[in-house]
Short mmCIF file of C-alpha atoms in Angstrom, two decimals:
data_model
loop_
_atom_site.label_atom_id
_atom_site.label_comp_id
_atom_site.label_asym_id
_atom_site.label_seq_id
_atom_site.Cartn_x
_atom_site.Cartn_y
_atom_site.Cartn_z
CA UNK A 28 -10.13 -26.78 -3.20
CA UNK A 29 -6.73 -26.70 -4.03
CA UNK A 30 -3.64 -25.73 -2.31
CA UNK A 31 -3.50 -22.06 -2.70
CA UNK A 32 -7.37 -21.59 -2.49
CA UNK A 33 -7.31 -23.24 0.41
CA UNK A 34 -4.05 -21.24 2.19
CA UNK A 35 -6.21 -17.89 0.77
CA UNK A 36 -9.29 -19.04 2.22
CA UNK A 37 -7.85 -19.92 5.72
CA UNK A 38 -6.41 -16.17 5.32
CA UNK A 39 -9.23 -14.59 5.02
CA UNK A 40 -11.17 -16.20 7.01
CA UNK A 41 -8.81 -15.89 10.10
CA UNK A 42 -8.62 -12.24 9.46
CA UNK A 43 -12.11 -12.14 9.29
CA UNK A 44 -13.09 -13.41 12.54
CA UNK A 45 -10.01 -11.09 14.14
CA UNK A 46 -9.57 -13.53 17.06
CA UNK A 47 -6.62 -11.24 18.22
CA UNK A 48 -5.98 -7.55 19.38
CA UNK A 49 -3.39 -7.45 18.05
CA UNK A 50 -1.11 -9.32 15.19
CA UNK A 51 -3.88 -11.08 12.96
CA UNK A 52 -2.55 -10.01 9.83
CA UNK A 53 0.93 -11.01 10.53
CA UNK A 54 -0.33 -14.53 12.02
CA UNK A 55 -2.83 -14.97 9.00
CA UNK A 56 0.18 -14.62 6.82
CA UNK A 57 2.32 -17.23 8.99
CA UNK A 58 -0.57 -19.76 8.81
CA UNK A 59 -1.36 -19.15 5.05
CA UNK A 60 2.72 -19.56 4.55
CA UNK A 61 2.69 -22.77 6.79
CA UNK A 62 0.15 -23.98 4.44
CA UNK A 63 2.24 -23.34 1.00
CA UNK A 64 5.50 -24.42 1.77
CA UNK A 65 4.11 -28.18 3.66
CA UNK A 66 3.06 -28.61 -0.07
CA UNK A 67 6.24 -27.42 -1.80
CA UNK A 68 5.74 -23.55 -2.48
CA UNK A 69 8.32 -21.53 -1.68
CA UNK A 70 8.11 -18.15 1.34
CA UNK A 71 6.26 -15.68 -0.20
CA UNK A 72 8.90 -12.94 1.46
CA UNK A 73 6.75 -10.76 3.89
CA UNK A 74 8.40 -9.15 6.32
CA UNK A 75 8.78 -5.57 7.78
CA UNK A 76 7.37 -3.27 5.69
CA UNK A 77 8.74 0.73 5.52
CA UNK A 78 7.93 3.06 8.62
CA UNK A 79 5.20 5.27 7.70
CA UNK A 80 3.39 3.01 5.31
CA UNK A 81 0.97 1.58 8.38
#
C-alpha cells in the first residue's frame, strides 16, 4: 500500500468506527494529513468551511 492509500485508508477507517462524539471528521483529516506530509506531501488546505454549508 502506498503512501496515499494508506493515509485514505486510515481515513476511512477512523471515520468508520466514529470513536468520538464529536470531531471525527476533523481528526480523521489531521491524522490522514500527519500521514502525507511525514512522507513529503504538502497540507492539503482544510480548514473552516462557510456557515451554512454543515
Amino acid at each position: 500500500m502506498n503512501v496515499i492509500e494508506l493515509a485514505a485508508w486510515t481515513h476511512a477507517e477512523f471515520v468508520k468506527i466514529h470513536p468520538f462524539v464529536d470531531g471525527n471528521g476533523r481528526t480523521s483529516r489531521l491524522i490522514m494529513n500527519d500521514q502525507l506530509m511525514v512522507n513529503g506531501f504538502l497540507h492539503s488546505g482544510f480548514g473552516r468551511t462557510e456557515t451554512g454549508l454543515l
